[in-house]
Every structure is written in C-alpha cells, then in structure tokens.
Amino acid sequence: MRNFHLLYSFALLITCSRGFTTAWAPATTTRRTTTTNSIHQQPFGNQIQSTSASKSALFFAPQRSNRHRPSIVIDIASSKISVIDKSSSSTRTQTTKLDAAPTSIANSLPFANSPKALIAISIIGHVLGGLIGTPFVIRATRGPVSWYRKISLPSWTPPDAIFGPVWSTLYALMGLAIGRLWNATASNPQPMNILALGLWTVHYIINVLWAPTFFGMKKLRLASIMNGLLLSTLIPVIVLLGFHIQPVPQPATAALLLPYLGWLTFATFLNENICKRNPTDTKFGGYNEARLQADLAKLQQQAARFANGK
C-alpha cells in the first residue's frame, strides 16, 4: 500500500509539472492583414511571425491547451491594443488607444507624406509671393512722369519687359529647390537641413520686401543694403544644399538656385549704381525729388555760366 501511494504521488507530480509547463508556454504570434483573408506564417524562434509587409495588426493567440489565457490584438494602423478574453461563458474585449508621438517633423507638416504635393505648393507659393511687389513696381514705373522715369539710370539697365519673365522663372526655380529642401527636412530633420530652411525663410522675407522698399518707399540705399543681406543668406543656402544636406547632399538642387544668384548679383550692382547716380536723403537713402530738382537747377545755372563765358 505504501508503494502504491508513492507511485501515485510521483505520477501526480509529473502531471502537475506538465500542466504548469504547458500553461506558461510561449504564445503564438500572428499578423493579420486587412488586404487579404489568409494568414501567412513562418517559424521564428518560439513564436510565429507573419511574412506579409502590410502594417495592420498583430494577433497574440494562446495555444489550444491554454484557452484560459486571453488573446491580444495590436492594431498598428489605429494605434490600438485589444485584449480578448474567451475564458468565461461570454467573450469580453477591452481596447486601449495608444498616443503615438511623431517620430519626425514629417508627421506634423501638412502634405509631408506627399513629396510631389510639397514641391507643387512650394512653387506656387514662391511665385505668388513674388507678386506682392508688383503693384509697387507698376505704380512707380507707369507713365513718363513717374519718379522712376525721372531718376538717372545706367545705360546697361535691362528693359522693363525683361523683369517680369525673368523673375517668374526664378521664383519657379526657387520653389522647386526649396520644395526638395522641405522634403529632405521633413523626412530627416537634421541641424543642417533645419539651418538651410531657416536661412531661406529669412532670405525670402527680405526678397518679398525689397520691391515695396525700393519702388514704394523710394528707399534706394536701404534697398541696396537689403540686396547685400539677400546675397549673404543665399550663398550659405546653396552651399548647404550642395554639400551638407542630410541624408545625401543635393548638388542638382543647389544648381537650381545658381541663375537666381547670378541675377541677384547683377541687381545688387544695378541698385548700388542707381544710388550713386541719384541724390538721397540721410535716412536709409530715400529718394528726394526736391533735392534732385535743386541739383538740376544748379547744373543748369553752371551750364548757363559756362555758355556765357563767365
């Protein structure tokens, strides 16, 4: 009888050990996709991993012998975790939504997941921004009696008809280049990318304000200073685009800004020459028509004296 009790105790111990091991066996992991009804599985260590590339949900199911353990469903698309408990007579489901923090600037920028849309928006925005100064230019150059027609211009000043097409083309190239920079910064917000985008923001604001300053406020000297600021911010942007943008430098994108650099350099020399040819007041070099008329009167008097031999 004693031997029977020992044998029975030993068998019971083995049974309990097997039950404990089975109860805590690794669960089966399955990825369920919304694009297909089938579930593709392959062994991966102690678990089963899906071979589908679709990012929809992960399903953690207990083994058949462990039906008392709940199933866990992780919905990657909607950032939800669901716990399904089928141990009782009725199935209970508890769902928790996760607060997914953005991993980069791309998650917070509008249209950040559509590079073509960003480039299109950048081109349209740059062209429309350039139109801000158009009313000031038209008002200052309309008619032969406008103040711009009265000042002295160098002989190498381009015709008025050239400025519109040239600036429209340059603004479109700016938009294309900065759209690419925007895409690079959105997907890879490295310090150099952010620096280039910040410098360009400052540059473009000065660019938009130049026409109202020169043609609207008649501040010739201040406009010349602004041209210097434009050059000092454009050159670093080109260098950053061509050599330092992450993850890969973009020399082709930097080349899109070279025509603008050439035209801006020419415009800076033109602006400075106009300042030297025309009298300006002491406050940021504003055009002073009264002083111009006084200087012209003096020149006429000197010419008359010279003609009379005095």
Coordinates of C-alpha atoms in Angstrom, one line a residue:
M1 CA 0.0 0.0 0.0
R2 CA 2.8 2.4 0.8
N3 CA 4.5 1.7 -2.5
F4 CA 1.1 2.4 -4.2
H5 CA 0.9 5.8 -2.5
L6 CA 4.4 6.7 -3.5
L7 CA 3.8 5.7 -7.1
Y8 CA 0.5 7.7 -7.2
S9 CA 2.2 10.8 -5.7
F10 CA 5.0 10.6 -8.3
A11 CA 2.5 10.4 -11.2
L12 CA 0.6 13.3 -9.8
L13 CA 3.7 15.4 -9.5
I14 CA 4.6 14.7 -13.2
T15 CA 1.1 15.6 -14.3
C16 CA 1.2 18.9 -12.4
S17 CA 4.6 19.7 -13.8
R18 CA 3.5 19.1 -17.4
G19 CA 0.4 21.2 -16.8
F20 CA 2.4 24.1 -15.4
T21 CA 4.9 24.0 -18.4
T22 CA 2.0 23.9 -20.9
A23 CA 0.2 26.8 -19.2
W24 CA 3.2 29.1 -19.5
A25 CA 4.3 28.0 -23.0
P26 CA 5.1 30.9 -25.4
A27 CA 2.0 32.2 -27.2
T28 CA 1.5 32.1 -30.9
T29 CA 2.1 35.4 -32.7
T30 CA 0.2 36.0 -35.9
R31 CA 0.0 39.1 -38.1
R32 CA -3.4 39.6 -39.6
T33 CA -3.6 41.9 -42.6
T34 CA -6.6 43.8 -43.9
T35 CA -5.6 43.3 -47.5
T36 CA -6.0 39.5 -47.6
N37 CA -8.1 36.9 -45.7
S38 CA -5.3 34.4 -45.4
I39 CA -2.6 34.4 -42.8
H40 CA 1.0 33.6 -43.9
Q41 CA 3.2 32.3 -41.1
Q42 CA 6.7 31.1 -40.8
P43 CA 8.6 29.9 -37.7
F44 CA 10.7 32.5 -35.9
G45 CA 12.2 31.2 -32.7
N46 CA 9.5 30.3 -30.2
Q47 CA 6.9 32.4 -32.0
I48 CA 5.3 32.6 -35.4
Q49 CA 5.9 35.8 -37.5
S50 CA 3.9 37.0 -40.5
T51 CA 5.6 37.3 -43.8
S52 CA 3.2 40.0 -45.0
A53 CA 4.5 43.5 -45.4
S54 CA 1.2 45.1 -44.6
K55 CA 1.1 47.1 -41.4
S56 CA -2.3 46.3 -39.9
A57 CA -2.4 44.2 -36.7
L58 CA -0.5 41.7 -34.6
F59 CA -2.6 38.9 -33.1
F60 CA -1.2 37.0 -30.0
A61 CA -3.2 33.8 -29.5
P62 CA -2.7 31.2 -26.8
Q63 CA -2.0 27.6 -27.7
R64 CA -5.0 25.3 -27.9
S65 CA -4.3 23.8 -24.5
N66 CA -4.3 27.4 -22.9
R67 CA -7.7 28.7 -23.8
H68 CA -8.0 30.3 -20.4
R69 CA -5.3 32.8 -21.4
P70 CA -6.6 36.0 -23.2
S71 CA -5.8 36.9 -26.8
I72 CA -4.1 40.2 -27.6
V73 CA -4.6 42.1 -30.8
I74 CA -2.3 45.1 -31.6
D75 CA -3.8 47.3 -34.3
I76 CA -0.8 49.2 -35.7
A77 CA -2.8 51.4 -38.1
S78 CA -5.0 52.9 -35.5
S79 CA -2.6 52.5 -32.5
K80 CA -5.0 50.3 -30.5
I81 CA -4.4 47.3 -28.2
S82 CA -7.3 44.9 -27.7
V83 CA -7.4 42.1 -25.1
I84 CA -10.0 39.4 -25.9
D85 CA -10.9 37.1 -23.0
K86 CA -12.8 33.9 -24.0
S87 CA -12.3 32.1 -20.7
S88 CA -15.8 32.9 -19.5
S89 CA -19.1 32.0 -21.0
S90 CA -19.2 35.3 -22.9
T91 CA -16.4 36.9 -24.8
R92 CA -15.1 40.2 -23.3
T93 CA -13.0 42.7 -25.3
Q94 CA -11.0 45.6 -23.8
T95 CA -9.5 48.1 -26.2
T96 CA -6.9 50.8 -25.3
K97 CA -5.8 53.5 -27.7
L98 CA -2.1 54.5 -27.7
D99 CA -0.9 58.1 -28.0
A100 CA 1.5 57.8 -30.9
A101 CA 4.2 60.5 -30.7
P102 CA 5.5 61.8 -34.1
T103 CA 9.0 60.4 -34.8
S104 CA 9.9 63.4 -37.0
I105 CA 8.8 66.7 -38.4
A106 CA 7.2 64.7 -41.3
N107 CA 4.2 63.8 -39.1
S108 CA 3.4 67.4 -38.2
L109 CA 3.9 69.1 -41.6
P110 CA 0.9 69.3 -44.0
F111 CA 1.2 67.1 -47.0
A112 CA 4.5 65.8 -45.6
N113 CA 3.9 62.3 -46.9
S114 CA 3.4 63.6 -50.5
P115 CA 6.7 64.9 -51.8
K116 CA 5.2 66.0 -55.1
A117 CA 2.4 67.9 -53.3
L118 CA 5.1 69.7 -51.2
I119 CA 7.0 70.7 -54.3
A120 CA 3.9 72.0 -56.1
I121 CA 2.9 74.0 -53.1
S122 CA 6.4 75.4 -52.8
I123 CA 6.5 76.5 -56.5
I124 CA 3.0 78.1 -56.3
G125 CA 3.8 79.8 -53.0
H126 CA 7.1 81.3 -54.2
V127 CA 5.5 82.6 -57.5
L128 CA 2.5 84.1 -55.7
G129 CA 4.8 85.7 -53.0
G130 CA 6.8 87.4 -55.7
L131 CA 3.6 89.1 -56.9
I132 CA 3.4 91.1 -53.7
G133 CA 5.7 93.8 -55.0
T134 CA 4.1 94.0 -58.4
P135 CA 1.7 96.9 -57.6
F136 CA 4.5 99.0 -56.2
V137 CA 6.6 98.4 -59.4
I138 CA 3.7 99.3 -61.7
R139 CA 2.8 102.4 -59.7
A140 CA 6.5 103.6 -59.8
T141 CA 7.1 103.0 -63.5
R142 CA 3.8 103.9 -65.0
G143 CA 3.9 106.9 -67.3
P144 CA 6.8 109.2 -68.3
V145 CA 6.3 111.5 -65.3
S146 CA 6.7 108.7 -62.6
W147 CA 9.5 109.2 -60.2
Y148 CA 11.4 106.1 -61.5
R149 CA 11.4 107.7 -65.0
K150 CA 12.9 110.9 -63.7
I151 CA 16.0 109.4 -61.9
S152 CA 19.2 108.7 -63.7
L153 CA 19.7 105.0 -64.7
P154 CA 22.9 103.4 -66.1
S155 CA 22.9 102.5 -69.8
W156 CA 23.1 98.8 -69.0
T157 CA 19.7 98.8 -67.2
P158 CA 17.6 96.0 -68.7
P159 CA 14.3 96.9 -70.4
D160 CA 11.2 96.8 -68.3
A161 CA 9.7 93.9 -70.3
I162 CA 12.5 91.6 -69.2
F163 CA 11.9 91.8 -65.5
G164 CA 8.6 90.0 -65.4
P165 CA 9.5 86.8 -67.2
V166 CA 12.9 86.6 -65.5
W167 CA 11.5 86.9 -62.0
S168 CA 8.7 84.5 -62.7
T169 CA 11.2 81.9 -63.9
L170 CA 13.5 82.5 -61.0
Y171 CA 10.6 82.2 -58.5
A172 CA 9.6 78.9 -60.0
L173 CA 13.1 77.5 -59.7
M174 CA 13.3 78.7 -56.1
G175 CA 10.0 76.9 -55.4
L176 CA 11.4 73.7 -56.9
A177 CA 14.6 73.8 -55.0
I178 CA 13.1 74.7 -51.7
G179 CA 10.4 72.1 -52.2
R180 CA 13.1 69.5 -52.3
L181 CA 14.7 71.0 -49.3
W182 CA 11.4 70.9 -47.5
N183 CA 11.0 67.2 -48.3
A184 CA 14.6 66.4 -47.1
T185 CA 13.9 68.3 -43.8
A186 CA 10.6 66.7 -43.2
S187 CA 12.0 63.2 -43.6
N188 CA 15.3 63.9 -41.9
P189 CA 15.2 66.9 -39.6
Q190 CA 19.0 67.2 -39.1
P191 CA 20.5 70.5 -37.9
M192 CA 22.0 71.3 -41.3
N193 CA 18.6 70.8 -43.0
I194 CA 16.8 73.0 -40.5
L195 CA 19.5 75.6 -40.8
A196 CA 19.2 75.8 -44.6
L197 CA 15.4 76.0 -44.3
G198 CA 15.6 78.7 -41.7
L199 CA 18.1 80.8 -43.7
W200 CA 15.9 80.6 -46.8
T201 CA 12.8 81.7 -44.8
V202 CA 14.7 84.9 -43.7
H203 CA 16.0 85.3 -47.3
Y204 CA 12.6 85.0 -48.9
I205 CA 11.0 87.5 -46.5
I206 CA 13.7 90.1 -47.4
N207 CA 13.2 89.3 -51.1
V208 CA 9.4 90.0 -50.9
L209 CA 10.0 93.3 -49.0
W210 CA 12.6 94.6 -51.5
A211 CA 10.2 95.9 -54.2
P212 CA 8.0 97.8 -51.7
T213 CA 11.1 99.3 -50.2
F214 CA 12.7 100.4 -53.5
F215 CA 9.6 101.3 -55.6
G216 CA 7.1 102.0 -52.9
M217 CA 9.1 103.8 -50.2
K218 CA 11.8 105.1 -52.6
K219 CA 14.5 104.0 -50.1
L220 CA 17.3 103.3 -52.6
R221 CA 20.1 102.9 -50.1
L222 CA 18.0 100.7 -47.8
A223 CA 17.1 98.5 -50.8
S224 CA 20.8 98.2 -51.7
I225 CA 21.5 97.1 -48.1
M226 CA 18.8 94.5 -48.4
N227 CA 20.4 93.2 -51.6
G228 CA 23.6 92.6 -49.6
L229 CA 21.6 90.7 -47.0
L230 CA 20.0 88.6 -49.7
L231 CA 23.4 87.6 -51.1
S232 CA 24.7 86.8 -47.6
T233 CA 21.8 84.4 -46.9
L234 CA 21.5 82.9 -50.4
I235 CA 25.1 81.7 -50.7
P236 CA 25.1 79.7 -47.4
V237 CA 21.8 78.0 -48.5
I238 CA 23.4 77.0 -51.8
V239 CA 26.5 75.6 -50.0
L240 CA 24.3 73.7 -47.5
L241 CA 22.2 72.2 -50.3
G242 CA 25.2 71.1 -52.3
F243 CA 27.4 69.7 -49.6
H244 CA 25.8 69.3 -46.2
I245 CA 22.1 68.4 -46.6
Q246 CA 21.2 65.0 -44.9
P247 CA 21.0 62.2 -45.7
V248 CA 22.5 62.9 -49.1
P249 CA 23.8 66.3 -50.4
Q250 CA 21.8 67.6 -53.4
P251 CA 24.1 69.5 -55.8
A252 CA 21.5 69.3 -58.5
T253 CA 19.0 71.1 -56.2
A254 CA 21.7 73.7 -55.3
A255 CA 22.3 74.3 -59.1
L256 CA 18.6 75.4 -59.4
L257 CA 19.5 78.5 -57.4
L258 CA 22.6 79.5 -59.4
P259 CA 20.6 81.5 -62.0
Y260 CA 19.0 83.4 -59.2
L261 CA 22.4 84.0 -57.6
G262 CA 23.7 85.5 -60.9
W263 CA 20.6 87.7 -61.4
L264 CA 20.7 88.9 -57.7
T265 CA 24.4 89.8 -58.1
F266 CA 23.6 91.8 -61.2
A267 CA 20.6 93.5 -59.4
T268 CA 22.8 94.4 -56.5
F269 CA 25.4 96.2 -58.7
L270 CA 22.5 98.0 -60.5
N271 CA 20.9 99.1 -57.3
E272 CA 24.2 100.5 -56.0
N273 CA 24.9 102.3 -59.2
I274 CA 21.4 103.9 -59.1
C275 CA 22.2 105.1 -55.6
K276 CA 25.4 106.8 -56.7
R277 CA 23.7 108.5 -59.7
N278 CA 20.8 109.9 -57.7
P279 CA 20.7 112.1 -54.6
T280 CA 19.4 110.5 -51.5
D281 CA 18.5 111.8 -48.1
T282 CA 20.2 110.8 -44.9
K283 CA 17.6 108.3 -43.6
F284 CA 18.3 105.0 -45.3
G285 CA 19.0 106.7 -48.7
G286 CA 15.4 107.6 -49.6
Y287 CA 14.9 109.2 -53.0
N288 CA 14.5 113.0 -52.6
E289 CA 12.9 114.6 -55.7
A290 CA 13.1 118.1 -54.2
R291 CA 16.9 117.7 -53.8
L292 CA 17.1 116.3 -57.3
Q293 CA 15.3 119.3 -58.8
A294 CA 17.6 121.7 -56.8
D295 CA 20.7 119.9 -58.1
L296 CA 19.3 120.1 -61.7
A297 CA 18.8 123.8 -61.2
K298 CA 22.3 124.3 -60.1
L299 CA 23.6 122.3 -63.1
Q300 CA 21.6 124.5 -65.4
Q301 CA 23.0 127.6 -63.8
Q302 CA 26.5 126.3 -64.2
A303 CA 25.9 125.4 -67.8
A304 CA 24.5 128.8 -68.5
R305 CA 27.5 130.5 -66.9
F306 CA 29.9 128.3 -68.9
A307 CA 28.0 129.1 -72.1
N308 CA 28.3 132.9 -71.3
G309 CA 32.0 132.5 -70.6
K310 CA 31.7 133.6 -67.0

